PDB file of C-alpha atoms in Angstrom:
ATOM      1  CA  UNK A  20      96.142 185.927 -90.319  1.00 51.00           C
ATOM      2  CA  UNK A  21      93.617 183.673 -89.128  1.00 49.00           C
ATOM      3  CA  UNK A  22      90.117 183.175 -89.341  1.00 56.00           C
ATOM      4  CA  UNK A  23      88.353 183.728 -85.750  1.00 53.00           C
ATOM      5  CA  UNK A  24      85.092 184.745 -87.302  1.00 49.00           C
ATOM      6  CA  UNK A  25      82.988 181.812 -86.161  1.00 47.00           C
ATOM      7  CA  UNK A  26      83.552 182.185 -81.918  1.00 43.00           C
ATOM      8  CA  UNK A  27      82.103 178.657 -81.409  1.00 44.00           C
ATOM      9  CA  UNK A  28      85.075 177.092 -82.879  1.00 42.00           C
ATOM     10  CA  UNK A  29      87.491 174.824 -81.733  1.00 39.00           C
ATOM     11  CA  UNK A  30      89.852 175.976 -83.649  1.00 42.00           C
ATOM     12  CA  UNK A  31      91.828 178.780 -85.292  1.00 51.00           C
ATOM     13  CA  UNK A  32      92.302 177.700 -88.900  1.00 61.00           C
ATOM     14  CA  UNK A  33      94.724 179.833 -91.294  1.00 66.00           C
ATOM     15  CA  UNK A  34      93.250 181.558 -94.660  1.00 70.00           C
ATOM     16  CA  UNK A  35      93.437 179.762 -97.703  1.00 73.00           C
ATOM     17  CA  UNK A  36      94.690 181.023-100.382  1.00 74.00           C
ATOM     18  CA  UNK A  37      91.995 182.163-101.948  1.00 76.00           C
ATOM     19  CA  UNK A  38      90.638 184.400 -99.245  1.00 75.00           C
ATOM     20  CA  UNK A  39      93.478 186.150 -99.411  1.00 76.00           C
ATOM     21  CA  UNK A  40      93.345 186.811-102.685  1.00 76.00           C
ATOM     22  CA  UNK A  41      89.757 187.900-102.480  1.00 77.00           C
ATOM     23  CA  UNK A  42      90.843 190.152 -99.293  1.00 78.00           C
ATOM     24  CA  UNK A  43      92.921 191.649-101.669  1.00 76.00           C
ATOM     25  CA  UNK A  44      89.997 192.914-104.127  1.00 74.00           C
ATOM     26  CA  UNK A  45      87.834 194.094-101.599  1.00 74.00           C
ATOM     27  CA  UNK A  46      89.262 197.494-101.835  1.00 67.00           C
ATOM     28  CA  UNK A  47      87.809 197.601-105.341  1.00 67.00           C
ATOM     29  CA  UNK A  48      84.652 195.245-104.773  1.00 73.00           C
ATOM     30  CA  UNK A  49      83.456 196.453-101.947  1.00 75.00           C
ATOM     31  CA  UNK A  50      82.230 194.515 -98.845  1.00 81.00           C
ATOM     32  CA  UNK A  51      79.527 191.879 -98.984  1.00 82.00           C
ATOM     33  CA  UNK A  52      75.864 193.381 -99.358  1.00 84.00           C
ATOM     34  CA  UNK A  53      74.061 192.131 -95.646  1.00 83.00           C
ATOM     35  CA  UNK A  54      71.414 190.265 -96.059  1.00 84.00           C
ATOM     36  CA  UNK A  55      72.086 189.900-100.321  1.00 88.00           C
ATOM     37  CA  UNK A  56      71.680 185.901-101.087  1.00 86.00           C
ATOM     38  CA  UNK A  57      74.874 183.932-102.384  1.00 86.00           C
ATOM     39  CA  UNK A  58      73.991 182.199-105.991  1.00 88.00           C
ATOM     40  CA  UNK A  59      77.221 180.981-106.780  1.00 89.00           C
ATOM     41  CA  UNK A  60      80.574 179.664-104.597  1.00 85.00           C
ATOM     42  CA  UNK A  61      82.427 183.015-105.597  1.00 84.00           C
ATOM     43  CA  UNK A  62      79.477 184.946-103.811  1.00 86.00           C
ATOM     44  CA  UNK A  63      80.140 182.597-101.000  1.00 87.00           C
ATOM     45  CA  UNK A  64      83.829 183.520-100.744  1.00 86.00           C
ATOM     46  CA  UNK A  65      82.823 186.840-100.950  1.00 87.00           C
ATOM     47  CA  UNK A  66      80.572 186.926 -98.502  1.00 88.00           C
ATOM     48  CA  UNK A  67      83.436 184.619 -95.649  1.00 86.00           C
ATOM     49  CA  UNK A  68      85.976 187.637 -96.361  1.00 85.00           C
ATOM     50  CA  UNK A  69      83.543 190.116 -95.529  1.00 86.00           C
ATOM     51  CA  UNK A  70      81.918 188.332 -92.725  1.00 86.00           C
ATOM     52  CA  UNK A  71      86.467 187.856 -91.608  1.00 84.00           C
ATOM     53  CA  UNK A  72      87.574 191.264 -92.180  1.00 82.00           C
ATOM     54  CA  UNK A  73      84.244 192.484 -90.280  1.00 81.00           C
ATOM     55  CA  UNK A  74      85.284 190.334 -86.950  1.00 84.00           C
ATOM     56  CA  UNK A  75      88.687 191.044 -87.406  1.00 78.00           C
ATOM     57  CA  UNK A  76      87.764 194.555 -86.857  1.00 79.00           C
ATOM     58  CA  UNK A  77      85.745 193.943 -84.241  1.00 81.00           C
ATOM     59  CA  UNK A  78      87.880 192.581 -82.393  1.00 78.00           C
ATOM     60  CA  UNK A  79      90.592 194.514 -82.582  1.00 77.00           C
ATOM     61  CA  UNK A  80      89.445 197.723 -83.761  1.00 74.00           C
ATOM     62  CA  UNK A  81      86.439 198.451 -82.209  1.00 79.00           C
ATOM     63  CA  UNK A  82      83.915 201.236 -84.270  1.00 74.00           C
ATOM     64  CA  UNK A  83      86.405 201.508 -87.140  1.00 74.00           C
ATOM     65  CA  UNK A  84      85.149 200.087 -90.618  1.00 72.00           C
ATOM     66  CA  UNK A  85      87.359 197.895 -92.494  1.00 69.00           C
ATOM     67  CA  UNK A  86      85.951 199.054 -95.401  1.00 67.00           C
ATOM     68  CA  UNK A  87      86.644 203.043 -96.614  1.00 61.00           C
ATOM     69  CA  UNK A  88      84.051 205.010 -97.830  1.00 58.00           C
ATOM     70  CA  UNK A  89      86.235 206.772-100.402  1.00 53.00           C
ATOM     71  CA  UNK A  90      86.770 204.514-103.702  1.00 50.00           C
ATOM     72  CA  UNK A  91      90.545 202.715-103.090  1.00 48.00           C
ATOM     73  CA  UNK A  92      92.781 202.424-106.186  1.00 50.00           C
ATOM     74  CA  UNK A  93      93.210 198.761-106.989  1.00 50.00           C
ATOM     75  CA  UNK A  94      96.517 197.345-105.542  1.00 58.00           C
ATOM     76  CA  UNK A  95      98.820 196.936-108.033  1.00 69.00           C
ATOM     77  CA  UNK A  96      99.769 193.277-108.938  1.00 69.00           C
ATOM     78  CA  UNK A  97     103.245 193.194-108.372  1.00 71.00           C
ATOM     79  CA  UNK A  98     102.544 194.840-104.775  1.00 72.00           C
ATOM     80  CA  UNK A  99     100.052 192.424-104.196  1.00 71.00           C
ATOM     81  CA  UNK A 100     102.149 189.463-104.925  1.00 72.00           C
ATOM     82  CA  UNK A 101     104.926 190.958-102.705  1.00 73.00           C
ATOM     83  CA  UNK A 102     102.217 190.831-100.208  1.00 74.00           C
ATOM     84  CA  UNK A 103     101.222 187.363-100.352  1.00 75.00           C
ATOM     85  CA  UNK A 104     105.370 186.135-100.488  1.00 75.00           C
ATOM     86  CA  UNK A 105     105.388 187.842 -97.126  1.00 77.00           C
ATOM     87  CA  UNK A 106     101.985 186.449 -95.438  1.00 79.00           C
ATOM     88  CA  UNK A 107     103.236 183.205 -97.066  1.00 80.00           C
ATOM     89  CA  UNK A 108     106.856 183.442 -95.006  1.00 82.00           C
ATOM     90  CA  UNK A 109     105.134 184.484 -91.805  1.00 83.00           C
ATOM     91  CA  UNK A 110     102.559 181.341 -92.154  1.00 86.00           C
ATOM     92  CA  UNK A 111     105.676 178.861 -92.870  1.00 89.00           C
ATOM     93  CA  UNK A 112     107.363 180.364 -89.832  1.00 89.00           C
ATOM     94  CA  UNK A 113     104.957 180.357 -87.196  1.00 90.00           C
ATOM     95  CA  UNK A 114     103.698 176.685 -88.514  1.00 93.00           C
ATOM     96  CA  UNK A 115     106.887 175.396 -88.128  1.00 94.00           C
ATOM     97  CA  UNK A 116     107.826 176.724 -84.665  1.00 94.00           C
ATOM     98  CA  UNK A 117     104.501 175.126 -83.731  1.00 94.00           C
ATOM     99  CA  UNK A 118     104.831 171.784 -84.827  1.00 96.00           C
ATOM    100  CA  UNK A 119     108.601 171.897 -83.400  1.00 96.00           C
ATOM    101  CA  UNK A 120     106.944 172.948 -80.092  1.00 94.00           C
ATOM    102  CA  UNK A 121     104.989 169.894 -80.502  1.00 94.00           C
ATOM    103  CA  UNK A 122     107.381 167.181 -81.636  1.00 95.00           C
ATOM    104  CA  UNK A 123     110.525 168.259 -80.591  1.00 95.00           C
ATOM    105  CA  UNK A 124     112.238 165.280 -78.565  1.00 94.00           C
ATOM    106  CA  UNK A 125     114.898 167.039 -77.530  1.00 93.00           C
ATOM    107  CA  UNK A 126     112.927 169.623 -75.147  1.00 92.00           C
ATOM    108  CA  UNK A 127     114.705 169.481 -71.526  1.00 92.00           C
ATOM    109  CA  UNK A 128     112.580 167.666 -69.554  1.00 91.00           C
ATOM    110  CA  UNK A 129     112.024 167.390 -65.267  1.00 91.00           C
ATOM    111  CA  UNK A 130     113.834 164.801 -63.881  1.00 90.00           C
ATOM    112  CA  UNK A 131     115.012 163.577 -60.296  1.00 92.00           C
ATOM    113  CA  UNK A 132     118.479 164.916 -60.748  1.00 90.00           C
ATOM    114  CA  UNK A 133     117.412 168.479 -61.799  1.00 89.00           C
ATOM    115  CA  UNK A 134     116.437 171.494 -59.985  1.00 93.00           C
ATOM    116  CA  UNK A 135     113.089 173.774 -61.265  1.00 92.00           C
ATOM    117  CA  UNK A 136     115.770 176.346 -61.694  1.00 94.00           C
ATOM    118  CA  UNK A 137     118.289 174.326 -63.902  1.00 93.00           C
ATOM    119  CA  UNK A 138     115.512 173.280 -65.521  1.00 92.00           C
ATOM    120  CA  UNK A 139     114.067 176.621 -66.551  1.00 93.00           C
ATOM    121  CA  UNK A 140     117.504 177.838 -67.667  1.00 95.00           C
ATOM    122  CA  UNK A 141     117.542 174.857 -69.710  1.00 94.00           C
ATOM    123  CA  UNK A 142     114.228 175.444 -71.849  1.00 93.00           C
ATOM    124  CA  UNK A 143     115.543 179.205 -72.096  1.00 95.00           C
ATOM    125  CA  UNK A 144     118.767 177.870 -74.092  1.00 95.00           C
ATOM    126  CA  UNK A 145     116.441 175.246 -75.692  1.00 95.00           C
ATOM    127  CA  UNK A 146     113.984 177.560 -76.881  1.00 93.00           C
ATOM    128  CA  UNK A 147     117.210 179.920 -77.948  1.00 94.00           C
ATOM    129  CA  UNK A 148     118.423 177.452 -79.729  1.00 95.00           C
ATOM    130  CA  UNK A 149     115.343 176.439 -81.641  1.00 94.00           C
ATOM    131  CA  UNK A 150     114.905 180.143 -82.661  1.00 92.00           C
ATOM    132  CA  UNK A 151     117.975 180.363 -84.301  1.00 92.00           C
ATOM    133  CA  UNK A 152     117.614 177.305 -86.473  1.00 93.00           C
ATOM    134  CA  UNK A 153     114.525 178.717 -87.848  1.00 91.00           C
ATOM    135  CA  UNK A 154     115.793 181.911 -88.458  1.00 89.00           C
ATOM    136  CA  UNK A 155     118.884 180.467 -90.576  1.00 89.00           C
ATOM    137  CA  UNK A 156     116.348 178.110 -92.063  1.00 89.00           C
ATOM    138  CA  UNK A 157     114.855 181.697 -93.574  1.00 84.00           C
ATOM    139  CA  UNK A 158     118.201 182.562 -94.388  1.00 78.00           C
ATOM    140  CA  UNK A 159     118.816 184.915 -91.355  1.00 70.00           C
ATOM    141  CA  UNK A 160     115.721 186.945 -92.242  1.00 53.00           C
ATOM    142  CA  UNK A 161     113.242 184.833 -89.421  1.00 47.00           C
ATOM    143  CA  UNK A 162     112.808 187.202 -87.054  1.00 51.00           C
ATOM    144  CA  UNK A 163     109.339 188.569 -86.902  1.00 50.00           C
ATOM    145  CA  UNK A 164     111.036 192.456 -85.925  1.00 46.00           C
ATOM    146  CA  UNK A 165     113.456 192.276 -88.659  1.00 48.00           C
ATOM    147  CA  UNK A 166     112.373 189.523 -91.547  1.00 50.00           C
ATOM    148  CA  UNK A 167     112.798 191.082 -95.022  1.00 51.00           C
ATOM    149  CA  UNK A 168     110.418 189.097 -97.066  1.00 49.00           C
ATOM    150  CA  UNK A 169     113.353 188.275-100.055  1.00 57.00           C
ATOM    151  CA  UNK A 170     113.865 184.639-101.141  1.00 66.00           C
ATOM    152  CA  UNK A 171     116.345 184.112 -98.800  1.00 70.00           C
ATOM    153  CA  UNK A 172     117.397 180.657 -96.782  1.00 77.00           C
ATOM    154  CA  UNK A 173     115.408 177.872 -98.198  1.00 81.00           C
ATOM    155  CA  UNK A 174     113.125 180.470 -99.901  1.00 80.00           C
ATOM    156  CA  UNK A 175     115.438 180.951-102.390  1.00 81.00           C
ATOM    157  CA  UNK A 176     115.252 180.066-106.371  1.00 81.00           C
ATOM    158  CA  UNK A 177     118.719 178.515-106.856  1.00 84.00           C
ATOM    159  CA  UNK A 178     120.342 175.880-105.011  1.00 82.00           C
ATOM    160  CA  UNK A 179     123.390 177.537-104.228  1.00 83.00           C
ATOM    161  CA  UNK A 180     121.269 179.758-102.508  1.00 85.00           C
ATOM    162  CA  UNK A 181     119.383 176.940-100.924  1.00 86.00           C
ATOM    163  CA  UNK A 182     122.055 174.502 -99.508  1.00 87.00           C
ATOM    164  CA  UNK A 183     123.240 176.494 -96.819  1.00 86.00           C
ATOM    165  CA  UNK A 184     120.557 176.857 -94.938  1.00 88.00           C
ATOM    166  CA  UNK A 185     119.091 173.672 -95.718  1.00 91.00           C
ATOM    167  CA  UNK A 186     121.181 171.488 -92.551  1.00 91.00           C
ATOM    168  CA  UNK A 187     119.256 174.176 -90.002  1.00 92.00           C
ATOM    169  CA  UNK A 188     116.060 172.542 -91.422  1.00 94.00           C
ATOM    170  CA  UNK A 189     117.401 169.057 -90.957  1.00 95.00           C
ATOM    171  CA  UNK A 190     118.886 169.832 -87.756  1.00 95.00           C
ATOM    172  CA  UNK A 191     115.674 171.197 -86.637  1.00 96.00           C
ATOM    173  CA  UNK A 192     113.278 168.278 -87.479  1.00 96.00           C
ATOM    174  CA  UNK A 193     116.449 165.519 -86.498  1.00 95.00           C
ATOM    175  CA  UNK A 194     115.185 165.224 -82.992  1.00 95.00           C
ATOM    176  CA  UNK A 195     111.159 165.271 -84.739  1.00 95.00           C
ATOM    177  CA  UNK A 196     109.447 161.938 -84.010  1.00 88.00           C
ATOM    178  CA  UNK A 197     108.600 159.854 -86.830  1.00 89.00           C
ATOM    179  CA  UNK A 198     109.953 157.511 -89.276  1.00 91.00           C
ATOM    180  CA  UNK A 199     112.378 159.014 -91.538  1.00 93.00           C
ATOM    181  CA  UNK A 200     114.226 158.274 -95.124  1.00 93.00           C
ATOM    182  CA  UNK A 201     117.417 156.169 -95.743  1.00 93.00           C
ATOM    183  CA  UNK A 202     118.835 159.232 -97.095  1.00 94.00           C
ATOM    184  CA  UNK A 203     117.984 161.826 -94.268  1.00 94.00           C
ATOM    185  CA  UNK A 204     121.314 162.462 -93.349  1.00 93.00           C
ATOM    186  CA  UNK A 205     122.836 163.144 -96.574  1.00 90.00           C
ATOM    187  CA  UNK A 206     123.287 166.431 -95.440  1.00 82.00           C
ATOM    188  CA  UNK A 207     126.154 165.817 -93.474  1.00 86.00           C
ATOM    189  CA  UNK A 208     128.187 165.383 -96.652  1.00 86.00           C
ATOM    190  CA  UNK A 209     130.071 168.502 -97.041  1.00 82.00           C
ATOM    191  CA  UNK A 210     130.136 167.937-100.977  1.00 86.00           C
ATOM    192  CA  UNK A 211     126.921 168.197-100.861  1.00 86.00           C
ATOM    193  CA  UNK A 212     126.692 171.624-102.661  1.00 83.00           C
ATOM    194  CA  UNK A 213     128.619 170.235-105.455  1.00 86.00           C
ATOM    195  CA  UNK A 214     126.252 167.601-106.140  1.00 87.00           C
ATOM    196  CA  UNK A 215     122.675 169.811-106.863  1.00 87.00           C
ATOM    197  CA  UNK A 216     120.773 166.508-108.403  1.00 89.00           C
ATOM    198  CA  UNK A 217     121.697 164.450-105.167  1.00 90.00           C
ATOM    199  CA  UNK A 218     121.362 167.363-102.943  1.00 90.00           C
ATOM    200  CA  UNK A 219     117.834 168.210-104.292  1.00 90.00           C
ATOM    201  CA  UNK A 220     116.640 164.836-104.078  1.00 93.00           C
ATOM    202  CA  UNK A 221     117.531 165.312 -99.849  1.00 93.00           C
ATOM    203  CA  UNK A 222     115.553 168.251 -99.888  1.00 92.00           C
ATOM    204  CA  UNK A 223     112.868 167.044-101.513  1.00 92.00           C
ATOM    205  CA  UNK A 224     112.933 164.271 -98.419  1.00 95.00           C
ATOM    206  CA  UNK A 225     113.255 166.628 -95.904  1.00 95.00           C
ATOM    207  CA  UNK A 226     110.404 168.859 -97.533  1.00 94.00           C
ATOM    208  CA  UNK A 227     108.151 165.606 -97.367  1.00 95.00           C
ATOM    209  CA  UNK A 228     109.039 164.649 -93.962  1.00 97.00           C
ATOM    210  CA  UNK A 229     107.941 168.070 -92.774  1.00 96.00           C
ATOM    211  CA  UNK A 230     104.766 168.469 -94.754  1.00 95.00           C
ATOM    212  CA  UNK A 231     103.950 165.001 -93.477  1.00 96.00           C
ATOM    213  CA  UNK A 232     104.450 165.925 -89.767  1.00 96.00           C
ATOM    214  CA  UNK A 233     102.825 169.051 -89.905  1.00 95.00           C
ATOM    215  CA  UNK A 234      99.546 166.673 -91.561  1.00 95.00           C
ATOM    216  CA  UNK A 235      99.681 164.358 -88.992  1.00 95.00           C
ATOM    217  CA  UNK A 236     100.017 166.735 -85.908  1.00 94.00           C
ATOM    218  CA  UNK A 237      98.053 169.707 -86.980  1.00 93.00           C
ATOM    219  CA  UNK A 238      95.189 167.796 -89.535  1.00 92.00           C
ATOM    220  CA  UNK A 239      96.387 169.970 -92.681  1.00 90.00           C
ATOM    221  CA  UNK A 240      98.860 170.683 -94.667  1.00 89.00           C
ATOM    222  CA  UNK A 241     101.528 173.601 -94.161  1.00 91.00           C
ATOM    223  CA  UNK A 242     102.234 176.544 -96.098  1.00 87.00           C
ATOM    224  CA  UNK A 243     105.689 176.469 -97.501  1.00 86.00           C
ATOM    225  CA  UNK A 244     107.945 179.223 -98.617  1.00 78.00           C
ATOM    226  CA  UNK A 245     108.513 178.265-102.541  1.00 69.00           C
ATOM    227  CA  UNK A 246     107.518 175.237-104.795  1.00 57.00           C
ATOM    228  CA  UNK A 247     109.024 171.816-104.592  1.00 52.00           C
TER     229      UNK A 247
END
């Protein structure tokens, strides 16, 4: 979800964190009071997620409140952490097909040589190809139609779980511009599963280089799919 509330921006900038969280309560808090004065910066966070959830309505559901009369039973934790895993997975994936779209060097490009129909077919494999990285990257579960939201792929707790998918995320930001680490192809060792210390210590470089991209093209940091 992203924040369109102010129409005079450049940009489209993703929720933090803690606007989701507050989303979250509204069902028991209530909306914003119009026209009540902000004392404090939680009143002020308050007031954004109403002011969000009001133009996200607006926008898309025009004349229906995003706020119930009746009195909505709080969500219950657990639920409400599932919730956030799975906004969290769909940030990390759509963040990281963008910046690919952006740095990808490998993109089929025009040339003398090729036709605008060779070319097209081209860009169709490309993008194909692309897609499928990032879906084993989420452990088969990147599709937007049929993602699960479990720590799967590189979202996963344990490394046995990780290291699989792990080469689609190399392989994906291998043709990324931009200077990379001594050790960045440690992952064509096929021991590497044996060795979790070593092969941590790549993914830990390949986390970096990707954060670090994502900075420097987009002008913030990414949302990623567990803790480093």
């Amino acid at each position: 979800m992203y924040n369109n509330s102010n129409r005079n921006s450049q940009s489209t900038q993703p929720l933090l964190t803690a606007h989701w969280r507050r989303i979250l309560t509204l069902g028991s808090s209530g909306p914003w009071t119009k026209g009540a004065v902000c004392r404090n910066p939680r009143e002020e966070e308050h007031k954004q997620v109403t002011d969000i959830m009001q133009s996200l309505f607006a926008q898309t559901r025009p004349g229906l409140s995003p706020f119930p009369s009746s009195t909505l039973l709080l969500t219950p934790v657990n639920q409400a952490k599932q919730l956030m895993r799975e906004l969290s997975l769909l940030n990390f994936r759509h963040q990281l097909l963008q910046v690919d779209e952006l740095v990808d060097e490998s993109r089929p490009r025009a040339s003398p040589t090729t036709t605008k129909a060779q070319l097209q077919v081209a860009l169709a494999n490309h993008t194909r190809s692309r897609l499928m990285l990032v879906d084993r990257v989420l452990g088969g579960s990147g599709d937007l139609s049929t993602i699960t939201f479990v720590d799967l792929g590189i979202a996963a707790d344990k490394w046995l779980d990780r290291v699989e998918p792990l080469p689609s995320f190399w392989k994906l930001m291998d043709s990324w511009s931009g200077t990379k680490d001594s050790i960045w192809n440690r992952g064509a060792d096929s021991n590497i599963s044996k060795m979790p210390s070593v092969g941590e210590e790549w993914e830990r470089v390949l986390v970096h280089f990707y954060v670090q991209t994502h900075f420097n093209v987009i002008g913030y940091a990414p949302v990623l799919p567990r803790k480093i």
